[in-house]
Short mmCIF file of C-alpha atoms in Angstrom, two decimals:
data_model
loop_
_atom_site.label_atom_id
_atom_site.label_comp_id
_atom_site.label_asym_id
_atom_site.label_seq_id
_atom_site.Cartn_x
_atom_site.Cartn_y
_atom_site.Cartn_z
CA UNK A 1 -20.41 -71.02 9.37
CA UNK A 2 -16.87 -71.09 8.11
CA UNK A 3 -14.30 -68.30 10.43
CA UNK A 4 -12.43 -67.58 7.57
CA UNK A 5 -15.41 -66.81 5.52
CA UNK A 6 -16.57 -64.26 8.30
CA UNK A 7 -13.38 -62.22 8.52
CA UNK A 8 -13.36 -62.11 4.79
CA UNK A 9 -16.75 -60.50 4.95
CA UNK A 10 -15.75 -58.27 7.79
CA UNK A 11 -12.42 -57.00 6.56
CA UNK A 12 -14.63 -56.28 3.16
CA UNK A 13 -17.12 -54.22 5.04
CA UNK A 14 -14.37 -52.40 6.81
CA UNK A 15 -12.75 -51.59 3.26
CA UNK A 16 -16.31 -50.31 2.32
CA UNK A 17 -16.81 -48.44 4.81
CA UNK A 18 -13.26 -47.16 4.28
CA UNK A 19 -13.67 -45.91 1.14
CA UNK A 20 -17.45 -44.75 1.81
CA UNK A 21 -15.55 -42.64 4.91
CA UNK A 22 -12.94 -41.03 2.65
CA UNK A 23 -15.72 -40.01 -0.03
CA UNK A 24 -17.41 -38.07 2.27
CA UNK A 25 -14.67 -36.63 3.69
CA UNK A 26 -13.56 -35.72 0.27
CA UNK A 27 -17.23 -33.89 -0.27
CA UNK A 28 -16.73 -32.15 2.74
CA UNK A 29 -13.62 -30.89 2.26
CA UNK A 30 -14.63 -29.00 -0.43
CA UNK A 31 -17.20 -27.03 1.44
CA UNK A 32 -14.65 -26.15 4.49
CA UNK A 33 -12.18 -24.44 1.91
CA UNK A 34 -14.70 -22.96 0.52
CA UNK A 35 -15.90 -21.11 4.04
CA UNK A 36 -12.48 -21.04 5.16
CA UNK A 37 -11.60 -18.33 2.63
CA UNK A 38 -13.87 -15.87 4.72
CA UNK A 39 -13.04 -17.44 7.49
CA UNK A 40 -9.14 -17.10 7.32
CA UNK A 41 -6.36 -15.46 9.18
CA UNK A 42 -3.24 -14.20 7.49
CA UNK A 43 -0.24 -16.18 7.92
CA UNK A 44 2.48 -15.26 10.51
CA UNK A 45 5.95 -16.78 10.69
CA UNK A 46 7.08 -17.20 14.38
CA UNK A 47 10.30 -17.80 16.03
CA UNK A 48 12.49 -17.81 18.89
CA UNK A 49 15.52 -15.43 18.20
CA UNK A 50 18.66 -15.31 20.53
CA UNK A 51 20.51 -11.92 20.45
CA UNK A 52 22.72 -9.44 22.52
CA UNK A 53 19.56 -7.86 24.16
CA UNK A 54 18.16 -11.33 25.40
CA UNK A 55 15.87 -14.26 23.88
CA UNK A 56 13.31 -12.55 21.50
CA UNK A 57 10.02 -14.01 20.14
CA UNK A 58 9.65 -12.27 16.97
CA UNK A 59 6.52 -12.33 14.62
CA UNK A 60 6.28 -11.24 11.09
CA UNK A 61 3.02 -11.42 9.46
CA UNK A 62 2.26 -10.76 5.44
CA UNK A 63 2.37 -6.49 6.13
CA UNK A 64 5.48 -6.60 8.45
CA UNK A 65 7.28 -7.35 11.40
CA UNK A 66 4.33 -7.59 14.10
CA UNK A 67 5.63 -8.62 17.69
CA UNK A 68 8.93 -8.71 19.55
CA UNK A 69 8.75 -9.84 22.90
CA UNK A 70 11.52 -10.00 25.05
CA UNK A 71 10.71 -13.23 26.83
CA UNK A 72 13.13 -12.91 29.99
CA UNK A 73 10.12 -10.50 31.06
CA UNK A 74 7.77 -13.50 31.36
CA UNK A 75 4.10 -13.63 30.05
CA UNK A 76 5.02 -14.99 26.67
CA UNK A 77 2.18 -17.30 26.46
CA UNK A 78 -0.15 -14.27 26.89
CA UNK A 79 1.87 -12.47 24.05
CA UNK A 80 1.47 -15.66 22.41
CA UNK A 81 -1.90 -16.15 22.78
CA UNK A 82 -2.67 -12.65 21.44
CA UNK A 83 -0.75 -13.45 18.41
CA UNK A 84 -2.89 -16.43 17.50
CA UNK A 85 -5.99 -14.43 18.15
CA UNK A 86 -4.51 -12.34 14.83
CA UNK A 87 -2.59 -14.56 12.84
CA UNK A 88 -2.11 -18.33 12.04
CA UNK A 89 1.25 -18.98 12.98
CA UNK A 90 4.15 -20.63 11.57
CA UNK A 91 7.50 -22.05 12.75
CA UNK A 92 9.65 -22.08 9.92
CA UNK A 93 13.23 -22.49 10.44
CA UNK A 94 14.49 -20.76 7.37
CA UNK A 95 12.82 -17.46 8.15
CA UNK A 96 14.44 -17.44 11.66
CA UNK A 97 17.55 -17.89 10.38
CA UNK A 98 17.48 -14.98 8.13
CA UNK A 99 15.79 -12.66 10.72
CA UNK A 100 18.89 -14.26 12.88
CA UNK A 101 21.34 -12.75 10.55
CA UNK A 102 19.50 -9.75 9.82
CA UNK A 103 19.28 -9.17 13.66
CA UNK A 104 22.87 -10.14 13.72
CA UNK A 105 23.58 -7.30 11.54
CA UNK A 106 22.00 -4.62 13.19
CA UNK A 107 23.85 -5.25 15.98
CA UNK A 108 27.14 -4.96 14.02
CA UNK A 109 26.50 -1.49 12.88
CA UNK A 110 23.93 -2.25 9.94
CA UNK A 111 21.08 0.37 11.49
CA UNK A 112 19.37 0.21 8.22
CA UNK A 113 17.77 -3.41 8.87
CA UNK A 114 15.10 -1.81 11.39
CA UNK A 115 13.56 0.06 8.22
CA UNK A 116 11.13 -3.01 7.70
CA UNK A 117 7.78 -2.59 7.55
CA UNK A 118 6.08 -3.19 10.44
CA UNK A 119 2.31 -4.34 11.01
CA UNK A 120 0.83 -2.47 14.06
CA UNK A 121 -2.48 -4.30 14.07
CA UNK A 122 -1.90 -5.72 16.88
CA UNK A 123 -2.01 -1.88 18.62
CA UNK A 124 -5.96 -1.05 18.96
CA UNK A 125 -6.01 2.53 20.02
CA UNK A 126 -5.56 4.97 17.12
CA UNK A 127 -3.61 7.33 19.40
CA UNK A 128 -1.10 4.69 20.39
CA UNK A 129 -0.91 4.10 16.39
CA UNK A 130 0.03 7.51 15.50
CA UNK A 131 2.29 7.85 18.38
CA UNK A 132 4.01 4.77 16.83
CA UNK A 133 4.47 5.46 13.71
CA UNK A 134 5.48 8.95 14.51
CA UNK A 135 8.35 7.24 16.37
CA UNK A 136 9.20 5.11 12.87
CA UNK A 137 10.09 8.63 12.20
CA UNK A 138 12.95 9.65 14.58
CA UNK A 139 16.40 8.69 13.06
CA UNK A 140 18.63 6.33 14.14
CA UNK A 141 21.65 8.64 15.49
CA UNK A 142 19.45 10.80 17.26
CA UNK A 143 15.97 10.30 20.29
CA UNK A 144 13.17 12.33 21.15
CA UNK A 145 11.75 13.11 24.69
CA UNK A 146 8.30 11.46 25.30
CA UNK A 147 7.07 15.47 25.86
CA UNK A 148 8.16 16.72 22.40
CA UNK A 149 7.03 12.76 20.97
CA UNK A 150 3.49 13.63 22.46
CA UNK A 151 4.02 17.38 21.09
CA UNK A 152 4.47 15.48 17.57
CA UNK A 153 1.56 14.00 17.93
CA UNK A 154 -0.72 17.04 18.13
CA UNK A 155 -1.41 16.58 22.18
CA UNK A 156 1.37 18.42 24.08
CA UNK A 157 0.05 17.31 27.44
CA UNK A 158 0.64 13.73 27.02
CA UNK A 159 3.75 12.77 28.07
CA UNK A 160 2.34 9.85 30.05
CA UNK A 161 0.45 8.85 27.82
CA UNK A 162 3.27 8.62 25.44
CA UNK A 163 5.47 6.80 28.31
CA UNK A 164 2.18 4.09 28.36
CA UNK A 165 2.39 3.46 24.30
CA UNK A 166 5.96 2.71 24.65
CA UNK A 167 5.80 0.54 27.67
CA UNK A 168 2.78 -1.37 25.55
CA UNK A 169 5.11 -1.02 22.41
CA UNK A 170 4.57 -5.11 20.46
CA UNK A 171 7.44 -3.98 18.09
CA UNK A 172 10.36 -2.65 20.22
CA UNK A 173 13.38 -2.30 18.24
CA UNK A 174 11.88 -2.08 14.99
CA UNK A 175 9.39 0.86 16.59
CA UNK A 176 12.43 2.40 18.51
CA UNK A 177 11.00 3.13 21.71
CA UNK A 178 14.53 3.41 22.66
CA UNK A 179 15.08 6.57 21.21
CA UNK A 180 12.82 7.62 23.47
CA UNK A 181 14.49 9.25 26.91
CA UNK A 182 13.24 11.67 29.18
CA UNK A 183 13.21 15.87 29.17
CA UNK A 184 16.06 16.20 31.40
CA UNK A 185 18.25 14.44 29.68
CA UNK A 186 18.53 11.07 31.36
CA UNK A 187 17.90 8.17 29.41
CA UNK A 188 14.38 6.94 31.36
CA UNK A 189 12.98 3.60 31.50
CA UNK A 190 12.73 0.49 28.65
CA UNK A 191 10.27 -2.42 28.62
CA UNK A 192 13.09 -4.79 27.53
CA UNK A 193 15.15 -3.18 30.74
CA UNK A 194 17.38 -0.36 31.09
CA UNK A 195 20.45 -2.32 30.06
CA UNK A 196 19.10 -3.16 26.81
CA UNK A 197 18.09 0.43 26.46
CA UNK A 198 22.04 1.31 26.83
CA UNK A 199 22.63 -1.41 24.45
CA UNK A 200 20.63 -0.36 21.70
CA UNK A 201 21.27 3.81 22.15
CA UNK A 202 25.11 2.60 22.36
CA UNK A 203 24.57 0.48 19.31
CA UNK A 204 22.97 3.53 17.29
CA UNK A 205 25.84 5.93 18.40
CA UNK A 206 24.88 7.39 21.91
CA UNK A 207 27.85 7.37 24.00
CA UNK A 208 26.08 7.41 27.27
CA UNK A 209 27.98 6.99 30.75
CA UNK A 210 26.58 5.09 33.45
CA UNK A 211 24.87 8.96 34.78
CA UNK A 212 22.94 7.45 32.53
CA UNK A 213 23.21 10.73 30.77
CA UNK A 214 23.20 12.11 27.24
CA UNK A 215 26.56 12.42 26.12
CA UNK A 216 28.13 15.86 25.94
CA UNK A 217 28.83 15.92 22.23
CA UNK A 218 24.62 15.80 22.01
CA UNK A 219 23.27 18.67 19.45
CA UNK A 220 19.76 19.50 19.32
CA UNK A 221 18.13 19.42 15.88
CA UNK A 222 15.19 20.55 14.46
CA UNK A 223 13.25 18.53 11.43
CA UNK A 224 11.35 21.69 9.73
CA UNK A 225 14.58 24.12 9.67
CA UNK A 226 17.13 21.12 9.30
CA UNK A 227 19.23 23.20 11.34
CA UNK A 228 21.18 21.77 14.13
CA UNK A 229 22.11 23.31 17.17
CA UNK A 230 24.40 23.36 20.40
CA UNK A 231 22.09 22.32 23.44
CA UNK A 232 22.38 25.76 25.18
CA UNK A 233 21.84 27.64 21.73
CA UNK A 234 19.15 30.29 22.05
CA UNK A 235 17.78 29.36 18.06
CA UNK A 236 17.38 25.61 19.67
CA UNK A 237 15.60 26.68 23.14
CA UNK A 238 12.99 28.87 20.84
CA UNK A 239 12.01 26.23 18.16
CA UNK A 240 8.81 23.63 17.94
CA UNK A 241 9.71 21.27 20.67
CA UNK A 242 7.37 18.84 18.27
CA UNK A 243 10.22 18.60 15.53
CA UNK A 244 12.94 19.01 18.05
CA UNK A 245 15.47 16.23 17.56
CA UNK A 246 18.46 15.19 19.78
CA UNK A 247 21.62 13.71 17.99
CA UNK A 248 24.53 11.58 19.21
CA UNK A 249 27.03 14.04 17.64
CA UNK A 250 27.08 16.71 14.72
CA UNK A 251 28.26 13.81 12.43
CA UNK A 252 24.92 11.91 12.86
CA UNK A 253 23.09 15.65 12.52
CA UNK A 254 24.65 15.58 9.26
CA UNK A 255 23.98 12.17 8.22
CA UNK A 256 20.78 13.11 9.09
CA UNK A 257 20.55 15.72 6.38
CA UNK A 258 20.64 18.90 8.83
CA UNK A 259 23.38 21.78 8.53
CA UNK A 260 24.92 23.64 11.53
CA UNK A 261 23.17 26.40 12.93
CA UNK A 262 25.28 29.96 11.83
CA UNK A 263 25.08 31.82 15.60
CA UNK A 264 25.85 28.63 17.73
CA UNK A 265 28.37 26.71 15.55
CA UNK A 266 28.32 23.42 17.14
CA UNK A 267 30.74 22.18 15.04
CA UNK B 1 24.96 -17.14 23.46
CA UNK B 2 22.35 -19.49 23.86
CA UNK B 3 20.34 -21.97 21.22
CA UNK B 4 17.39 -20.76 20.11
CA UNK B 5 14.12 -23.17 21.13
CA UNK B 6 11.18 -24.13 19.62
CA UNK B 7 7.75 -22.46 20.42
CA UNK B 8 5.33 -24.91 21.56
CA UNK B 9 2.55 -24.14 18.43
CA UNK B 10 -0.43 -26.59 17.90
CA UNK B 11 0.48 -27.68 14.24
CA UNK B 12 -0.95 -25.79 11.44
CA UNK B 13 -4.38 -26.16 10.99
CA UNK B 14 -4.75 -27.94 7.80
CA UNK B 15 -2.05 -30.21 8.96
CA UNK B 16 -4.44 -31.08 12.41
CA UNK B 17 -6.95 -31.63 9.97
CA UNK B 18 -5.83 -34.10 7.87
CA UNK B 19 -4.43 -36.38 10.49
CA UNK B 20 -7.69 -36.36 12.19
CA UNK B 21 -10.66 -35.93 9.53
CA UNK B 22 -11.46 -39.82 8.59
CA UNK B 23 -11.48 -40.50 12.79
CA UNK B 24 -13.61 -37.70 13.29
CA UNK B 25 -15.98 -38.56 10.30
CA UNK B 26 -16.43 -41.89 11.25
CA UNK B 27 -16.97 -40.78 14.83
CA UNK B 28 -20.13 -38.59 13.66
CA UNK B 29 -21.10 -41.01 11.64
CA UNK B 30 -21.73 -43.17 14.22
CA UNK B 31 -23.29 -40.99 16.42
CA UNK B 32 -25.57 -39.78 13.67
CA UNK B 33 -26.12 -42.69 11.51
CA UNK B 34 -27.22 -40.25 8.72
CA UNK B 35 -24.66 -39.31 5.95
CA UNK B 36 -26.28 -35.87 5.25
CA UNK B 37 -26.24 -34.88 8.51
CA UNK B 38 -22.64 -36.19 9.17
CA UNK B 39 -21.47 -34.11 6.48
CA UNK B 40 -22.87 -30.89 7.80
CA UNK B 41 -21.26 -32.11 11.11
CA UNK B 42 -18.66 -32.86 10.28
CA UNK B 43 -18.17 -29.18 7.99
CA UNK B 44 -19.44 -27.58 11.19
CA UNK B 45 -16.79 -29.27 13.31
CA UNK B 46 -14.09 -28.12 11.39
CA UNK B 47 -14.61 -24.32 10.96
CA UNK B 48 -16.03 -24.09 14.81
CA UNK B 49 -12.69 -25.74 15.60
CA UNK B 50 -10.86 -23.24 13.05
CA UNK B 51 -12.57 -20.27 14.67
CA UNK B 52 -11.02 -21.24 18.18
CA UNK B 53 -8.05 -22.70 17.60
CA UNK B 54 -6.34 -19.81 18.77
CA UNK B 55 -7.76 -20.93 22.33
CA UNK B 56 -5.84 -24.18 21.64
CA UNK B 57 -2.63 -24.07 24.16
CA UNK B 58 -0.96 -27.25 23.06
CA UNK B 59 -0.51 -29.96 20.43
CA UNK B 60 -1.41 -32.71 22.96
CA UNK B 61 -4.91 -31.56 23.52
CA UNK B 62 -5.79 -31.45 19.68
CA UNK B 63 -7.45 -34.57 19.32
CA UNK B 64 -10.14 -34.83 22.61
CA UNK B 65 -10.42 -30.81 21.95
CA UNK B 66 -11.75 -31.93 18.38
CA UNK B 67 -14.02 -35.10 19.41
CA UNK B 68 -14.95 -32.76 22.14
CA UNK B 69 -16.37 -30.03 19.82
CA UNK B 70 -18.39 -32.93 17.24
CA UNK B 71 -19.16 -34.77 20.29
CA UNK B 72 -20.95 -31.31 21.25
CA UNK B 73 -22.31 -30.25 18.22
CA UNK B 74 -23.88 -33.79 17.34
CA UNK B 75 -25.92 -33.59 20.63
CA UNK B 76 -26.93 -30.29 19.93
CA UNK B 77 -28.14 -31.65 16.84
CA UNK B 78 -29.89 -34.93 18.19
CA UNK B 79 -31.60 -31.93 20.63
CA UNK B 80 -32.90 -30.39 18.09
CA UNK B 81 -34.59 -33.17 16.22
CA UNK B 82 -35.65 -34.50 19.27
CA UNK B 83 -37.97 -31.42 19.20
CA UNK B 84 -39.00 -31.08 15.73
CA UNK B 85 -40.18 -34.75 16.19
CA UNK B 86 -41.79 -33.55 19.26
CA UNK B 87 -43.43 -30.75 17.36
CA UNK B 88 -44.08 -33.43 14.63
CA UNK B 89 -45.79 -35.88 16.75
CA UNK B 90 -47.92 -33.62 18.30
CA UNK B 91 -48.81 -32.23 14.57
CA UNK B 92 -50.55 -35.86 13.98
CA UNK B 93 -47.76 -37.52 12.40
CA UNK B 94 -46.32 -41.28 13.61
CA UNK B 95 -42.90 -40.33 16.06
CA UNK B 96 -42.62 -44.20 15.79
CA UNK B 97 -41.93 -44.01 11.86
CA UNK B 98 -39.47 -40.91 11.70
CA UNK B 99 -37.37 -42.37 13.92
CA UNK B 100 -37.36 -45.60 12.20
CA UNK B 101 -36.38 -43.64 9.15
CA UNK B 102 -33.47 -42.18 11.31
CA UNK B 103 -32.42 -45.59 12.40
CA UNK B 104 -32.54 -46.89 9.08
CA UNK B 105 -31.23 -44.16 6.99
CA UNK B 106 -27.63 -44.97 7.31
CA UNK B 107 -25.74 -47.29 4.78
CA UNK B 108 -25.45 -51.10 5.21
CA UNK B 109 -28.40 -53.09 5.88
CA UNK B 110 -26.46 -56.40 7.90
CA UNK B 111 -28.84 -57.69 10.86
CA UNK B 112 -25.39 -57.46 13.23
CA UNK B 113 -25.00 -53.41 12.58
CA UNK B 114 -28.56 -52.54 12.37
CA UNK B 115 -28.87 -54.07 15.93
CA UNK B 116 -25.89 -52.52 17.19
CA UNK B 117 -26.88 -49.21 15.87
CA UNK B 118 -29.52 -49.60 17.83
CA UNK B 119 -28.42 -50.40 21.02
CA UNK B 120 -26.16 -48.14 20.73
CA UNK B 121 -28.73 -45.29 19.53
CA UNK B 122 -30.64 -46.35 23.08
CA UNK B 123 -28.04 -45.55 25.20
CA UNK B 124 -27.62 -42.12 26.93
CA UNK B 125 -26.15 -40.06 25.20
CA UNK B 126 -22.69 -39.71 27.74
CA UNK B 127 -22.19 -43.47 27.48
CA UNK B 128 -22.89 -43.80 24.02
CA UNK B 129 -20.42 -41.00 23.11
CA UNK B 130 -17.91 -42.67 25.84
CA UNK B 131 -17.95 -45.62 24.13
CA UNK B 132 -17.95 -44.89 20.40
CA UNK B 133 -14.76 -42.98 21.33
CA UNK B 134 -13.06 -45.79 23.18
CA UNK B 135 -14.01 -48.33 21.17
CA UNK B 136 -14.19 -47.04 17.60
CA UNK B 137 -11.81 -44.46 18.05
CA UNK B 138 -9.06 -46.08 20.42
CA UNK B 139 -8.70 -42.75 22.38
CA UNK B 140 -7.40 -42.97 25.93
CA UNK B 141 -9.62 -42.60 28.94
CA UNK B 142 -7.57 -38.90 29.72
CA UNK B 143 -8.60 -37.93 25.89
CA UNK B 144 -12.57 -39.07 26.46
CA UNK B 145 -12.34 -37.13 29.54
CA UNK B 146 -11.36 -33.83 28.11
CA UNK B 147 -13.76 -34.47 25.49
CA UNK B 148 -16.53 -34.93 27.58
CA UNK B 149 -15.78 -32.53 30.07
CA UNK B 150 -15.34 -35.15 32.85
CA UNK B 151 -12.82 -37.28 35.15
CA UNK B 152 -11.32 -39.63 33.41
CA UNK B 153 -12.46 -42.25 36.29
CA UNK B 154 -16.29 -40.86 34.91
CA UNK B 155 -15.29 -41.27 31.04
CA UNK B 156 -13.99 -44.97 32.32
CA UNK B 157 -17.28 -45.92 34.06
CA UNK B 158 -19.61 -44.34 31.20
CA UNK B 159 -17.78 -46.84 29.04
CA UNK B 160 -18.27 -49.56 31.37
CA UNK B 161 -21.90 -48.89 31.75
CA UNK B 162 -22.14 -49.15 28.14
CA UNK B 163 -20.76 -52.33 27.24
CA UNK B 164 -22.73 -53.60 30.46
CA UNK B 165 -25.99 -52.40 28.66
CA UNK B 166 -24.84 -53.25 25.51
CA UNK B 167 -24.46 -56.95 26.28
CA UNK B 168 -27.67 -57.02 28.41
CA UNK B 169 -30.00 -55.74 25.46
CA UNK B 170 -28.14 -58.63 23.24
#
């Protein structure tokens, strides 16, 4: 028999097959998108993100911002790993960049970037939900104490439980567990560390020392009244501890929308 | 302040799809040797693979994680006709002529490939999966081993045991 004839006839049969393959693949194809569409995960764009409070991996899926992780804490493949368990994820460039210079803004003053929505699916206790979005709630300018935070949330008793949702917080920063600090006034503990914590109160207005303390010029406001007070004001001791605020200064009480309180004038 | 890096994500999943659908077709195919059935298979493959990727660490391991899970599911399925032809047989009907028709059923009717087909449909099912992979679907003997779940020095000897029985029954 003639070679040439017989790798003519192969290559042929190859083509054949070739085209036989992609048909099928074709027919198929059809059938996976179709099961897919049940099947499917929203979409989540993922990045790295370098910024004054460390190396962030940030994750924004289709209903908000879903996971910061500060990654100089370690275990980012874990925190990775429950991302893709949620979402399919993306790397786009673009997006990071503009979460780069929205970040980028924050940290010059612009507080009003961490009012986008966030996506707390990731959170599976319904407590730890509310607790969260309860936080969303706190101005920037002012912090609560993780009593009067668990107070808010209709179970007074649970501080510690409340210290727990915010060391398990996926969305520091844009759910401010930093405005979070302790009943006697000292600032407490962060998951992205204590410096950051200064950072970020600092950032918002808080003029804390290295104490480590609230800064003097503090007022205590209340969210039903809108009245705010001086820290040792006898109005302020008496009110809900639930809706008890505590600002930087009078001037972020008043941004806020409170007036001063009539017996105490703080100013 | 440093430059942000790049997260090491298995590529999206449509994306590992399409660069590895006509391999993994082909590679059912041949294990099957029956269009209808690869085409389940090879849907099968896909949205198993879609429902763990997420357990996917890395874009290196996409392609023997893939072959790995048709691999698996077209034993399972061989398993299961193996029974039904079992249950068949013992119903009164001739094993000899169903799996004839399961030889047979495949496209092309060329001497060479029927033969071929058939050697390679006698050999156990390890070695035959080895080799199909090696030798149809030039993957290295580190990807067969993932894909089978063995060392690669195993994946490298099923291989050889396969050609060696391949060239015996010719």
């Amino acid at each position: 028999m003639n070679p040439s004839k017989v790798t003519k006839s192969s290559d042929a049969t190859a083509e054949a097959d070739d085209r036989a393959v992609d048909t099928m693949v074709r027919r198929a194809r059809a059938g996976i998108r179709r099961a897919m569409k049940v099947l499917r995960r929203p979409e989540a764009r993922v990045g790295i993100i370098a910024s004054p409070i460390g190396r962030l991996m940030v994750a924004e899926g289709p209903r908000g911002i879903a996971a910061i992780h500060f990654l100089w804490t370690g275990a980012a493949d874990e925190a990775l790993a429950r991302l893709r368990r949620r979402f399919d994820l993306l790397d786009n460039e673009t997006w990071r960049e503009n979460f780069n210079r929205e970040l980028d803004r924050y940290f010059r003053g612009d507080i009003a970037v961490l009012d986008r929505p966030v996506d707390l699916s990731l959170v599976e206790s319904e407590f730890k939900r509310r607790a969260l979005m309860r936080l969303r709630e706190v101005p920037s300018g002012s912090v609560t104490t993780y009593q009067a935070l668990a107070a808010d949330c209709g179970a007074p008793d649970a501080q510690r439980a409340i210290g727990t949702t915010m060391a398990t917080n996926p969305i520091p920063l844009f759910v401010p567990c930093h405005r979070v600090i302790r009943s006697d006034g000292t600032i407490g503990n962060y998951g992205g560390g204590v410096k950051n914590k200064l950072i970020l109160l600092r950032n918002e207005g808080f003029e804390v020392g290295s104490s480590l303390k609230l800064p003097a010029s503090a007022v205590m406001g209340h969210r039903r009244t809108l009245i705010y007070c001086r820290p040792d004001c006898g109005a302020a001791r008496r009110s809900n501890p639930a809706r008890a605020l505590i600002f930087a200064d009078a001037r972020h009480a008043r941004a806020a929308g409170l007036r001063a309180c009539k017996l105490c004038k703080p100013g | 302040m440093a430059a942000p890096e790049k997260l090491d994500l298995p590529p999206p999943f449509e994306d590992a799809m399409r660069s590895l659908e006509r391999e993994i077709m082909r590679f059912i195919l041949r294990l099957t040797r029956d269009r209808e059935d690869s085409l389940d298979l090879f849907q099968e493959t896909w949205l198993r693979a879609y429902r763990a990727y997420p357990s996917l660490r890395s874009k290196s391991g996409l392609r023997p994680w893939v072959f790995s899970i048709a691999g698996n599911l077209c034993r399972n399925r061989a398993r299961d006709r193996r029974r039904r032809e079992r249950v068949i047989a013992n119903d009164g009907r001739d094993p000899e002529f169903e799996a004839a028709r399961f030889l047979h059923a495949d496209h092309g009717s060329h001497d060479g490939v029927i033969s071929l087909r058939r050697a390679l449909a006698a050999l156990p099912g390890k070695q035959g999966r080895a080799l199909i992979m090696r030798k149809f679907g030039g993957m290295e003997y580190a990807e067969i081993a993932v894909a089978l779940e063995c060392s690669p020095e195993s994946a490298r000897a099923s291989v050889y045991q396969a050609l060696k029985k391949l060239k015996a029954s010719q």
